[in-house]
Short mmCIF file of C-alpha atoms and ligand atoms in Angstrom, two decimals:
data_model
loop_
_atom_site.label_atom_id
_atom_site.label_comp_id
_atom_site.label_asym_id
_atom_site.label_seq_id
_atom_site.Cartn_x
_atom_site.Cartn_y
_atom_site.Cartn_z
CA MET X 1 6.98 1.46 22.54
CA ASP X 2 7.61 0.11 26.12
CA ARG X 3 10.96 -1.88 26.81
CA ILE X 4 10.36 -4.24 29.64
CA THR X 5 12.88 -6.42 30.86
CA THR X 6 11.46 -8.14 33.96
CA ILE X 7 8.78 -10.98 33.96
CA ALA X 8 6.88 -8.93 37.02
CA GLU X 9 6.93 -5.71 34.54
CA GLN X 10 5.48 -7.81 31.64
CA ARG X 11 2.84 -9.18 33.95
CA ALA X 12 1.74 -6.07 34.82
CA TRP X 13 1.63 -4.40 31.55
CA SER X 14 -0.35 -7.26 30.00
CA ARG X 15 -2.88 -7.59 33.03
CA ALA X 16 -3.63 -4.09 32.71
CA ARG X 17 -4.23 -4.69 28.90
CA THR X 18 -6.34 -7.38 29.17
CA ARG X 19 -8.60 -5.30 32.27
CA ASP X 20 -9.25 -3.16 29.76
CA GLY X 21 -10.56 -5.78 27.42
CA ARG X 22 -7.58 -5.52 24.94
CA ARG X 23 -7.01 -8.69 23.14
CA ILE X 24 -3.52 -9.02 23.00
CA GLY X 25 -0.89 -10.35 20.19
CA PHE X 26 2.39 -11.74 20.69
CA VAL X 27 5.12 -12.31 18.36
CA PRO X 28 7.97 -14.00 20.02
CA THR X 29 11.61 -13.76 18.26
CA MET X 30 15.14 -14.28 18.78
CA GLY X 31 15.99 -10.49 17.38
CA ALA X 32 17.96 -9.90 14.16
CA LEU X 33 14.53 -9.22 12.85
CA HIS X 34 13.80 -8.85 8.85
CA GLU X 35 10.71 -8.16 7.12
CA GLY X 36 9.44 -11.81 7.73
CA HIS X 37 9.08 -11.00 11.51
CA LEU X 38 7.55 -7.57 10.77
CA SER X 39 4.90 -9.56 8.71
CA LEU X 40 4.06 -11.89 11.96
CA VAL X 41 3.24 -8.12 13.71
CA ALA X 42 0.82 -7.09 10.66
CA GLN X 43 -0.67 -11.31 10.88
CA ALA X 44 -1.54 -10.38 14.53
CA ARG X 45 -3.18 -7.02 13.85
CA ALA X 46 -4.86 -9.01 11.11
CA ALA X 47 -5.94 -11.57 13.59
CA GLY X 48 -7.75 -8.98 15.68
CA ALA X 49 -5.27 -7.91 18.00
CA ASP X 50 -5.67 -4.57 19.51
CA THR X 51 -2.07 -4.71 21.48
CA VAL X 52 0.78 -6.07 20.16
CA VAL X 53 3.90 -7.57 22.31
CA ALA X 54 7.01 -9.03 20.62
CA SER X 55 9.86 -10.59 22.75
CA ILE X 56 13.64 -11.01 21.90
CA PHE X 57 15.16 -13.66 23.84
CA VAL X 58 18.33 -15.50 22.22
CA ASN X 59 17.35 -18.47 24.15
CA PRO X 60 20.03 -20.73 25.57
CA THR X 61 18.19 -24.06 26.25
CA GLN X 62 17.28 -24.47 22.41
CA PHE X 63 20.89 -24.43 21.13
CA ASP X 64 22.13 -27.92 20.71
CA ASN X 65 25.56 -26.36 19.93
CA PRO X 66 27.62 -23.53 21.66
CA GLU X 67 29.31 -22.17 18.92
CA ASP X 68 25.72 -21.59 16.99
CA LEU X 69 24.53 -19.51 20.21
CA ALA X 70 27.37 -17.76 20.39
CA LYS X 71 27.32 -16.78 16.76
CA TYR X 72 23.58 -15.70 16.67
CA PRO X 73 23.37 -12.65 15.43
CA ARG X 74 22.15 -9.89 17.78
CA THR X 75 21.34 -6.62 16.57
CA LEU X 76 19.24 -5.12 19.62
CA GLU X 77 18.69 -1.40 18.78
CA ASP X 78 17.92 -2.16 15.23
CA ASP X 79 15.50 -4.76 16.41
CA CYS X 80 13.60 -1.99 18.54
CA ARG X 81 13.78 0.47 15.85
CA GLN X 82 12.04 -1.76 13.44
CA LEU X 83 9.11 -2.76 15.91
CA ALA X 84 8.50 0.57 17.07
CA ALA X 85 8.15 1.42 13.39
CA ALA X 86 6.02 -1.78 12.78
CA GLY X 87 3.47 -0.27 15.47
CA VAL X 88 4.56 -3.09 18.30
CA ASP X 89 3.40 -1.48 21.75
CA ALA X 90 5.78 -3.46 24.21
CA VAL X 91 8.76 -5.49 23.78
CA PHE X 92 9.93 -8.14 26.50
CA LEU X 93 13.89 -8.52 26.81
CA PRO X 94 14.25 -10.93 29.39
CA THR X 95 17.77 -11.88 30.30
CA ALA X 96 19.03 -15.68 30.42
CA GLN X 97 19.22 -15.29 33.98
CA GLU X 98 15.67 -13.76 34.54
CA MET X 99 14.17 -16.62 32.29
CA TYR X 100 16.11 -19.51 33.52
CA PRO X 101 17.50 -18.70 37.45
CA ASP X 102 19.81 -20.89 39.27
CA GLY X 103 18.09 -24.04 40.56
CA TYR X 104 15.84 -23.98 37.17
CA CYS X 105 14.56 -27.59 36.45
CA THR X 106 11.52 -27.87 34.29
CA PHE X 107 10.91 -28.28 30.89
CA VAL X 108 8.39 -29.28 28.19
CA GLU X 109 8.49 -32.01 25.60
CA VAL X 110 6.09 -32.69 23.24
CA VAL X 111 6.81 -36.62 22.28
CA GLY X 112 5.85 -38.82 19.33
CA PRO X 113 5.65 -38.17 15.34
CA LEU X 114 6.30 -34.48 15.50
CA THR X 115 9.68 -34.74 17.37
CA ASP X 116 10.99 -38.43 16.00
CA LYS X 117 12.46 -36.51 12.68
CA LEU X 118 13.68 -33.78 10.91
CA CYS X 119 15.33 -30.72 12.85
CA ALA X 120 14.23 -32.94 16.04
CA VAL X 121 16.85 -35.72 14.98
CA ALA X 122 19.43 -33.11 13.84
CA ARG X 123 19.53 -30.75 16.74
CA PRO X 124 18.58 -33.11 20.01
CA GLY X 125 16.89 -31.13 22.57
CA HIS X 126 16.11 -28.12 20.42
CA PHE X 127 12.24 -28.31 20.57
CA ARG X 128 12.37 -29.23 24.49
CA GLY X 129 14.09 -25.77 24.37
CA VAL X 130 11.72 -24.14 21.96
CA ALA X 131 8.55 -25.87 23.84
CA THR X 132 9.75 -24.76 27.32
CA VAL X 133 10.65 -20.82 26.36
CA VAL X 134 7.51 -20.71 24.53
CA ASN X 135 5.04 -22.05 27.45
CA LYS X 136 7.12 -19.56 29.59
CA LEU X 137 6.56 -16.51 27.70
CA PHE X 138 2.97 -17.54 26.95
CA SER X 139 2.49 -17.38 30.53
CA ILE X 140 4.31 -14.43 31.16
CA VAL X 141 2.93 -12.44 28.60
CA ARG X 142 -0.42 -14.10 28.55
CA PRO X 143 -1.85 -13.25 24.99
CA ASP X 144 -5.00 -14.28 23.06
CA VAL X 145 -2.91 -14.84 20.02
CA ALA X 146 0.52 -15.83 18.83
CA VAL X 147 1.73 -15.46 15.54
CA PHE X 148 4.53 -17.95 14.14
CA GLY X 149 6.30 -18.16 10.99
CA GLN X 150 5.54 -21.31 8.59
CA LYS X 151 9.09 -21.27 7.39
CA ASP X 152 9.90 -23.14 10.83
CA LEU X 153 7.00 -25.94 10.30
CA GLN X 154 8.04 -28.63 12.69
CA GLN X 155 8.22 -25.90 15.22
CA VAL X 156 4.84 -24.60 14.35
CA LEU X 157 3.22 -27.63 14.73
CA ILE X 158 5.00 -28.53 17.87
CA ILE X 159 3.71 -25.38 19.83
CA SER X 160 -0.20 -25.89 18.18
CA ARG X 161 0.45 -29.48 20.00
CA MET X 162 1.53 -27.84 22.75
CA VAL X 163 -0.88 -25.14 23.08
CA ARG X 164 -3.78 -27.96 22.51
CA ASP X 165 -2.66 -30.56 24.82
CA LEU X 166 -2.10 -28.07 27.75
CA ASP X 167 -5.35 -26.30 27.47
CA LEU X 168 -3.42 -22.95 27.31
CA GLY X 169 -6.09 -21.15 25.32
CA ILE X 170 -4.23 -19.12 23.10
CA ASP X 171 -4.92 -18.83 19.00
CA ILE X 172 -1.93 -19.73 17.09
CA VAL X 173 -1.88 -18.09 13.94
CA VAL X 174 0.77 -19.20 11.17
CA ALA X 175 2.34 -16.76 8.60
CA PRO X 176 3.53 -17.28 5.16
CA THR X 177 7.33 -17.51 4.86
CA VAL X 178 8.75 -14.24 3.55
CA ARG X 179 11.14 -14.64 0.67
CA ASP X 180 13.81 -12.06 -0.61
CA ALA X 181 13.60 -11.62 -4.54
CA ASP X 182 15.94 -14.13 -5.25
CA GLY X 183 14.03 -17.13 -3.54
CA LEU X 184 15.63 -17.54 -0.30
CA ALA X 185 13.75 -17.58 2.81
CA MET X 186 14.38 -14.51 5.02
CA SER X 187 16.09 -15.99 8.00
CA SER X 188 17.83 -13.99 10.53
CA ARG X 189 20.96 -16.47 9.98
CA ASN X 190 21.35 -15.20 6.29
CA ARG X 191 23.09 -12.07 7.25
CA ARG X 192 25.89 -14.46 8.44
CA LEU X 193 26.16 -15.70 4.45
CA SER X 194 28.72 -13.96 2.28
CA ALA X 195 27.65 -13.01 -1.27
CA GLU X 196 29.13 -16.28 -2.30
CA SER X 197 27.61 -18.74 0.11
CA ARG X 198 24.12 -16.88 -0.54
CA ALA X 199 24.53 -17.99 -3.97
CA LYS X 200 25.52 -21.88 -3.07
CA ALA X 201 22.18 -21.11 -0.49
CA LEU X 202 19.85 -20.64 -3.37
CA GLY X 203 20.22 -24.10 -4.59
CA LEU X 204 17.79 -24.96 -1.44
CA PRO X 205 14.79 -23.13 -2.98
CA ARG X 206 15.60 -23.90 -6.57
CA GLY X 207 15.72 -27.46 -5.79
CA LEU X 208 12.59 -27.53 -3.69
CA GLU X 209 10.74 -26.06 -6.78
CA LEU X 210 12.15 -28.16 -9.02
CA ALA X 211 10.84 -31.12 -6.76
CA ARG X 212 7.42 -29.51 -6.64
CA ARG X 213 7.60 -29.60 -10.69
CA ALA X 214 8.84 -33.07 -10.74
CA PHE X 215 5.81 -33.96 -8.46
CA ALA X 216 3.58 -32.07 -10.55
CA ALA X 217 4.80 -33.70 -13.66
CA GLY X 218 4.01 -37.45 -12.24
CA GLU X 219 7.00 -38.25 -10.05
CA HIS X 220 5.73 -39.17 -6.68
CA THR X 221 9.18 -41.25 -5.35
CA SER X 222 10.35 -39.57 -2.62
CA LEU X 223 13.98 -40.31 -2.96
CA LYS X 224 13.85 -39.08 -6.60
CA LEU X 225 11.68 -35.58 -5.78
CA CYS X 226 15.11 -35.24 -3.06
CA GLU X 227 17.45 -35.52 -5.63
CA ASN X 228 16.41 -32.32 -6.92
CA VAL X 229 17.48 -30.81 -3.48
CA TYR X 230 20.81 -32.74 -3.63
CA ASP X 231 21.54 -32.02 -7.24
CA GLN X 232 21.13 -28.22 -6.82
CA LEU X 233 23.04 -27.89 -3.37
CA LEU X 234 26.10 -30.77 -3.36
CA VAL X 235 27.54 -29.32 -6.84
CA HIS X 236 28.97 -26.59 -4.53
CA ASP X 237 32.16 -27.30 -1.91
CA GLY X 238 31.18 -25.89 1.80
CA VAL X 239 27.50 -27.61 1.17
CA GLU X 240 26.28 -30.37 3.36
CA VAL X 241 22.43 -31.30 3.60
CA ASP X 242 21.78 -32.00 7.08
CA TYR X 243 18.53 -33.76 6.14
CA CYS X 244 15.82 -34.18 3.15
CA ASP X 245 12.46 -35.72 3.41
CA VAL X 246 9.08 -36.09 2.28
CA VAL X 247 6.73 -35.98 5.09
CA ASP X 248 2.60 -36.58 5.14
CA ILE X 249 1.71 -33.22 6.84
CA HIS X 250 -1.29 -35.75 8.43
CA GLY X 251 0.65 -37.29 11.16
CA PHE X 252 3.50 -36.26 10.17
CA ALA X 253 4.80 -39.39 9.18
CA GLU X 254 7.59 -39.93 6.32
CA ALA X 255 6.30 -41.06 3.56
CA ASP X 256 8.41 -43.22 0.75
CA THR X 257 5.53 -42.40 -1.91
CA ALA X 258 4.42 -38.40 -1.88
CA ASN X 259 1.24 -37.77 -2.09
CA ASP X 260 -0.61 -34.47 -2.48
CA ARG X 261 -0.72 -33.94 1.35
CA CYS X 262 3.44 -34.29 1.51
CA VAL X 263 5.83 -31.50 2.10
CA LEU X 264 9.51 -31.70 1.06
CA ALA X 265 11.40 -30.26 4.02
CA ALA X 266 15.44 -29.85 4.12
CA ALA X 267 17.78 -28.43 6.25
CA VAL X 268 21.26 -27.51 4.97
CA PHE X 269 24.74 -26.28 6.22
CA VAL X 270 26.21 -23.55 3.72
CA ASP X 271 29.70 -22.71 4.92
CA GLY X 272 28.96 -23.78 8.21
CA VAL X 273 25.42 -21.58 8.36
CA ARG X 274 22.39 -23.82 8.84
CA LEU X 275 19.33 -22.91 6.92
CA ILE X 276 16.09 -24.55 6.55
CA ASP X 277 13.34 -24.52 4.11
CA HIS X 278 10.26 -26.93 2.77
CA VAL X 279 7.68 -26.66 -0.09
CA ALA X 280 4.34 -28.38 -0.21
CA LEU X 281 4.51 -30.74 -2.98
CA SER X 282 0.98 -29.95 -4.02
CA GLY X 283 1.56 -26.45 -4.30
CA ALA X 284 -1.55 -25.88 -1.96
CA ALA X 285 -1.24 -24.11 1.50
CA ILE X 286 -0.06 -26.39 4.04
CA PRO X 287 -2.87 -26.82 6.79
CA VAL X 288 -0.95 -26.48 10.05
CA SER X 289 -3.42 -27.60 12.11
CA VAL X 290 -3.48 -30.22 14.77
CA GLU X 291 -5.15 -33.41 14.36
CA ASP X 292 -6.56 -35.69 16.98
O1 PAF K 301 11.53 -19.10 15.97
C1 PAF K 301 12.06 -18.58 16.99
O2 PAF K 301 12.76 -17.38 16.59
C2 PAF K 301 12.09 -19.18 18.51
O3 PAF K 301 12.44 -20.75 18.38
C3 PAF K 301 11.15 -18.60 19.36
C4 PAF K 301 10.11 -19.21 18.70
C5 PAF K 301 11.32 -17.47 19.66
C6 PAF K 301 11.42 -19.10 20.63
O4 PAF K 301 12.59 -19.44 21.21
#
Protein backbone atom coordinates (compact mmCIF):
# COMPACT_ATOMS: atom_id res chain seq x y z
CA MET A 1 0.00 0.00 0.00
CA ASP A 2 1.35 3.41 -0.98
CA ARG A 3 1.44 6.08 1.71
CA ILE A 4 0.89 9.51 0.23
CA THR A 5 1.16 12.77 2.17
CA THR A 6 1.07 15.54 -0.44
CA ILE A 7 -1.76 16.71 -2.68
CA ALA A 8 0.55 16.78 -5.72
CA GLU A 9 1.61 13.17 -5.18
CA GLN A 10 -1.99 11.96 -4.67
CA ARG A 11 -3.11 13.77 -7.84
CA ALA A 12 -0.30 12.15 -9.86
CA TRP A 13 -1.12 8.72 -8.38
CA SER A 14 -4.80 9.01 -9.27
CA ARG A 15 -4.11 10.49 -12.72
CA ALA A 16 -1.88 7.52 -13.58
CA ARG A 17 -4.61 5.01 -12.52
CA THR A 18 -7.31 6.86 -14.47
CA ARG A 19 -5.04 6.94 -17.56
CA ASP A 20 -4.70 3.14 -17.21
CA GLY A 21 -8.50 2.87 -17.33
CA ARG A 22 -8.86 1.95 -13.65
CA ARG A 23 -12.04 2.77 -11.72
CA ILE A 24 -10.96 4.48 -8.50
CA GLY A 25 -12.89 3.76 -5.31
CA PHE A 26 -12.48 6.14 -2.37
CA VAL A 27 -13.07 5.69 1.36
CA PRO A 28 -12.57 8.95 3.28
CA THR A 29 -11.99 8.49 7.03
CA MET A 30 -10.70 10.29 10.08
CA GLY A 31 -8.81 7.19 11.22
CA ALA A 32 -9.23 5.18 14.45
CA LEU A 33 -10.49 2.51 12.11
CA HIS A 34 -12.82 -0.37 12.96
CA GLU A 35 -14.65 -3.07 11.02
CA GLY A 36 -17.24 -0.56 9.84
CA HIS A 37 -14.53 1.30 7.91
CA LEU A 38 -13.16 -1.93 6.48
CA SER A 39 -16.67 -2.79 5.24
CA LEU A 40 -16.55 0.47 3.24
CA VAL A 41 -13.44 -0.80 1.45
CA ALA A 42 -15.28 -4.03 0.57
CA GLN A 43 -18.26 -1.98 -0.66
CA ALA A 44 -15.97 0.07 -2.92
CA ARG A 45 -14.75 -3.14 -4.55
CA ALA A 46 -18.32 -4.44 -4.80
CA ALA A 47 -19.25 -1.19 -6.58
CA GLY A 48 -16.72 -2.01 -9.29
CA ALA A 49 -13.65 -0.15 -8.06
CA ASP A 50 -10.51 -1.92 -9.23
CA THR A 51 -8.24 0.29 -7.18
CA VAL A 52 -9.10 1.73 -3.75
CA VAL A 53 -7.75 4.84 -2.02
CA ALA A 54 -8.53 5.58 1.64
CA SER A 55 -7.77 8.86 3.36
CA ILE A 56 -7.06 9.49 7.00
CA PHE A 57 -7.44 13.12 8.00
CA VAL A 58 -8.84 14.41 11.27
CA ASN A 59 -10.47 17.44 9.70
CA PRO A 60 -10.26 20.45 12.06
CA THR A 61 -12.95 22.46 10.23
CA GLN A 62 -15.71 20.00 11.14
CA PHE A 63 -15.12 20.18 14.90
CA ASP A 64 -17.13 22.86 16.64
CA ASN A 65 -15.47 21.97 19.93
CA PRO A 66 -11.64 22.18 20.23
CA GLU A 67 -11.65 19.68 23.11
CA ASP A 68 -13.48 17.12 20.93
CA LEU A 69 -10.84 17.61 18.20
CA ALA A 70 -7.99 17.18 20.68
CA LYS A 71 -9.54 14.02 22.14
CA TYR A 72 -10.36 12.43 18.77
CA PRO A 73 -8.52 9.06 18.79
CA ARG A 74 -5.43 8.84 16.56
CA THR A 75 -4.06 5.37 15.79
CA LEU A 76 -2.18 5.85 12.52
CA GLU A 77 0.09 2.80 12.41
CA ASP A 78 -2.69 0.41 13.37
CA ASP A 79 -5.00 2.06 10.81
CA CYS A 80 -2.44 1.65 8.01
CA ARG A 81 -1.94 -2.00 8.94
CA GLN A 82 -5.69 -2.62 8.75
CA LEU A 83 -6.08 -0.80 5.44
CA ALA A 84 -3.19 -2.73 3.86
CA ALA A 85 -4.70 -6.02 5.08
CA ALA A 86 -8.06 -4.99 3.58
CA GLY A 87 -6.38 -4.56 0.19
CA VAL A 88 -6.35 -0.75 -0.01
CA ASP A 89 -3.89 0.37 -2.70
CA ALA A 90 -3.05 3.83 -1.37
CA VAL A 91 -3.69 5.85 1.77
CA PHE A 92 -3.74 9.63 1.59
CA LEU A 93 -2.47 11.20 4.82
CA PRO A 94 -2.34 14.97 4.42
CA THR A 95 -1.41 17.35 7.22
CA ALA A 96 -3.77 20.15 8.25
CA GLN A 97 -1.29 22.63 6.75
CA GLU A 98 -1.38 20.75 3.42
CA MET A 99 -5.19 20.87 3.33
CA TYR A 100 -5.67 24.35 4.80
CA PRO A 101 -2.55 26.41 4.09
CA ASP A 102 -2.21 29.93 5.49
CA GLY A 103 -4.76 32.23 3.86
CA TYR A 104 -7.28 29.44 3.23
CA CYS A 105 -10.77 30.97 3.04
CA THR A 106 -13.07 28.91 0.79
CA PHE A 107 -15.92 26.78 2.18
CA VAL A 108 -18.73 24.67 0.74
CA GLU A 109 -22.13 24.87 2.38
CA VAL A 110 -25.26 22.84 1.66
CA VAL A 111 -28.31 24.85 2.78
CA GLY A 112 -31.97 23.97 3.34
CA PRO A 113 -33.76 21.14 5.17
CA LEU A 114 -30.72 18.86 5.25
CA THR A 115 -28.77 21.33 7.36
CA ASP A 116 -31.35 22.94 9.64
CA LYS A 117 -31.89 20.13 12.13
CA LEU A 118 -30.31 17.23 14.06
CA CYS A 119 -26.49 17.34 14.02
CA ALA A 120 -26.47 20.58 12.01
CA VAL A 121 -28.10 22.42 14.91
CA ALA A 122 -26.29 20.47 17.62
CA ARG A 123 -22.87 21.08 16.00
CA PRO A 124 -22.91 24.47 14.26
CA GLY A 125 -20.51 24.58 11.30
CA HIS A 126 -19.93 20.83 11.36
CA PHE A 127 -21.44 20.04 7.95
CA ARG A 128 -19.83 23.06 6.35
CA GLY A 129 -16.49 21.55 7.42
CA VAL A 130 -17.51 18.10 6.18
CA ALA A 131 -18.75 19.36 2.80
CA THR A 132 -15.61 21.43 2.36
CA VAL A 133 -13.14 18.70 3.17
CA VAL A 134 -15.00 16.02 1.19
CA ASN A 135 -15.11 18.35 -1.80
CA LYS A 136 -11.37 18.96 -1.49
CA LEU A 137 -10.65 15.25 -1.08
CA PHE A 138 -12.79 14.47 -4.15
CA SER A 139 -10.91 17.02 -6.24
CA ILE A 140 -7.55 15.63 -5.08
CA VAL A 141 -8.32 11.88 -5.31
CA ARG A 142 -10.67 12.15 -8.34
CA PRO A 143 -12.60 8.95 -7.50
CA ASP A 144 -15.23 7.32 -9.69
CA VAL A 145 -17.05 5.99 -6.64
CA ALA A 146 -16.91 7.00 -2.95
CA VAL A 147 -18.31 5.05 -0.01
CA PHE A 148 -19.78 6.43 3.23
CA GLY A 149 -21.37 4.69 6.20
CA GLN A 150 -25.11 4.96 6.76
CA LYS A 151 -24.58 5.52 10.48
CA ASP A 152 -23.83 9.14 9.57
CA LEU A 153 -27.13 9.40 7.69
CA GLN A 154 -27.37 13.17 7.60
CA GLN A 155 -23.74 13.41 6.43
CA VAL A 156 -24.27 11.03 3.52
CA LEU A 157 -27.46 12.82 2.44
CA ILE A 158 -25.61 16.15 2.49
CA ILE A 159 -22.69 14.72 0.51
CA SER A 160 -25.06 13.17 -2.06
CA ARG A 161 -26.80 16.53 -2.44
CA MET A 162 -23.47 18.31 -2.86
CA VAL A 163 -22.28 15.82 -5.50
CA ARG A 164 -25.50 16.30 -7.39
CA ASP A 165 -25.70 20.08 -7.08
CA LEU A 166 -22.06 20.63 -8.04
CA ASP A 167 -22.16 17.98 -10.82
CA LEU A 168 -19.15 16.21 -9.38
CA GLY A 169 -19.92 13.01 -11.33
CA ILE A 170 -18.99 10.65 -8.48
CA ASP A 171 -21.16 7.64 -7.56
CA ILE A 172 -21.96 7.70 -3.84
CA VAL A 173 -22.41 4.30 -2.22
CA VAL A 174 -23.98 4.03 1.24
CA ALA A 175 -22.77 1.11 3.33
CA PRO A 176 -25.01 -0.37 6.06
CA THR A 177 -24.18 0.42 9.69
CA VAL A 178 -21.97 -2.23 11.24
CA ARG A 179 -22.78 -3.11 14.86
CA ASP A 180 -20.93 -4.90 17.61
CA ALA A 181 -22.54 -8.07 18.98
CA ASP A 182 -24.14 -6.03 21.81
CA GLY A 183 -25.91 -3.81 19.23
CA LEU A 184 -23.82 -0.64 19.59
CA ALA A 185 -23.12 0.94 16.19
CA MET A 186 -19.38 0.87 15.50
CA SER A 187 -17.78 4.28 15.86
CA SER A 188 -14.24 5.54 16.36
CA ARG A 189 -15.55 7.28 19.46
CA ASN A 190 -16.54 3.97 21.11
CA ARG A 191 -12.94 3.40 22.13
CA ARG A 192 -13.29 6.34 24.52
CA LEU A 193 -16.07 4.51 26.43
CA SER A 194 -15.17 2.67 29.62
CA ALA A 195 -16.96 -0.67 30.20
CA GLU A 196 -19.40 1.17 32.48
CA SER A 197 -20.03 3.94 29.93
CA ARG A 198 -20.52 1.38 27.19
CA ALA A 199 -23.21 -0.37 29.25
CA LYS A 200 -25.04 2.97 29.51
CA ALA A 201 -24.57 3.65 25.75
CA LEU A 202 -26.40 0.42 24.90
CA GLY A 203 -29.59 2.26 25.88
CA LEU A 204 -29.33 4.00 22.50
CA PRO A 205 -29.70 0.97 20.18
CA ARG A 206 -32.16 -0.57 22.66
CA GLY A 207 -34.32 2.56 22.69
CA LEU A 208 -34.26 2.74 18.89
CA GLU A 209 -35.31 -0.89 18.61
CA LEU A 210 -38.13 -0.35 21.13
CA ALA A 211 -39.29 2.67 19.11
CA ARG A 212 -39.32 0.55 15.94
CA ARG A 213 -41.40 -2.10 17.72
CA ALA A 214 -43.79 0.52 19.10
CA PHE A 215 -44.24 1.92 15.57
CA ALA A 216 -44.94 -1.59 14.25
CA ALA A 217 -47.52 -2.01 17.03
CA GLY A 218 -49.34 1.14 15.85
CA GLU A 219 -47.80 4.01 17.86
CA HIS A 220 -47.20 6.84 15.36
CA THR A 221 -46.88 9.87 17.65
CA SER A 222 -43.26 10.98 17.34
CA LEU A 223 -42.98 12.21 20.92
CA LYS A 224 -44.19 8.84 22.20
CA LEU A 225 -41.73 6.99 19.95
CA CYS A 226 -38.87 9.17 21.19
CA GLU A 227 -39.82 8.41 24.80
CA ASN A 228 -38.46 4.88 24.22
CA VAL A 229 -35.02 6.36 23.67
CA TYR A 230 -35.21 8.78 26.60
CA ASP A 231 -36.47 6.02 28.93
CA GLN A 232 -33.54 3.74 28.09
CA LEU A 233 -30.92 6.44 28.50
CA LEU A 234 -31.98 8.94 31.11
CA VAL A 235 -32.03 6.35 33.89
CA HIS A 236 -28.22 6.63 33.95
CA ASP A 237 -26.04 9.35 35.49
CA GLY A 238 -23.70 11.00 33.01
CA VAL A 239 -26.06 10.56 30.05
CA GLU A 240 -27.53 13.49 28.17
CA VAL A 241 -29.73 13.31 25.07
CA ASP A 242 -28.47 15.92 22.59
CA TYR A 243 -31.43 15.40 20.27
CA CYS A 244 -34.01 12.74 19.46
CA ASP A 245 -36.23 13.42 16.46
CA VAL A 246 -38.41 11.74 13.89
CA VAL A 247 -37.61 12.86 10.36
CA ASP A 248 -39.28 11.97 7.06
CA ILE A 249 -36.44 10.85 4.80
CA HIS A 250 -38.26 12.32 1.78
CA GLY A 251 -37.67 16.03 2.08
CA PHE A 252 -35.91 15.61 5.44
CA ALA A 253 -38.73 17.31 7.37
CA GLU A 254 -39.43 16.77 11.07
CA ALA A 255 -42.63 14.76 11.50
CA ASP A 256 -44.96 15.03 14.52
CA THR A 257 -46.69 11.90 13.28
CA ALA A 258 -44.42 9.16 11.97
CA ASN A 259 -44.98 7.27 8.73
CA ASP A 260 -43.22 4.45 6.88
CA ARG A 261 -40.69 6.86 5.38
CA CYS A 262 -39.52 8.14 8.77
CA VAL A 263 -36.34 7.56 10.69
CA LEU A 264 -35.90 8.17 14.38
CA ALA A 265 -32.45 9.72 14.85
CA ALA A 266 -30.71 10.50 18.12
CA ALA A 267 -27.44 11.88 19.45
CA VAL A 268 -26.38 11.33 23.03
CA PHE A 269 -23.50 12.18 25.32
CA VAL A 270 -22.44 9.25 27.46
CA ASP A 271 -19.91 10.37 30.06
CA GLY A 272 -18.82 13.11 27.67
CA VAL A 273 -18.59 10.90 24.55
CA ARG A 274 -20.97 11.87 21.75
CA LEU A 275 -22.67 8.99 19.91
CA ILE A 276 -25.24 9.03 17.11
CA ASP A 277 -27.52 6.35 15.71
CA HIS A 278 -30.89 6.02 13.97
CA VAL A 279 -33.51 3.48 12.99
CA ALA A 280 -35.87 3.26 10.04
CA LEU A 281 -39.23 2.96 11.79
CA SER A 282 -40.72 0.71 9.10
CA GLY A 283 -37.70 -1.60 9.41
CA ALA A 284 -37.14 -1.26 5.65
CA ALA A 285 -33.86 -0.15 4.08
CA ILE A 286 -33.54 3.64 4.01
CA PRO A 287 -33.42 4.99 0.46
CA VAL A 288 -30.42 7.29 0.77
CA SER A 289 -30.88 9.17 -2.47
CA VAL A 290 -31.38 12.83 -3.14
CA GLU A 291 -34.70 13.95 -4.51
CA ASP A 292 -35.46 17.02 -6.61
O1 LIG B 1 -17.29 10.46 8.48
C1 LIG B 1 -16.12 10.87 8.63
O2 LIG B 1 -15.23 10.16 9.10
C2 LIG B 1 -15.79 12.30 8.23
O3 LIG B 1 -16.84 13.17 8.46
C3 LIG B 1 -15.30 12.42 6.77
C4 LIG B 1 -16.39 12.04 5.78
C5 LIG B 1 -14.08 11.54 6.55
C6 LIG B 1 -14.91 13.87 6.47
O4 LIG B 1 -13.90 14.31 7.32
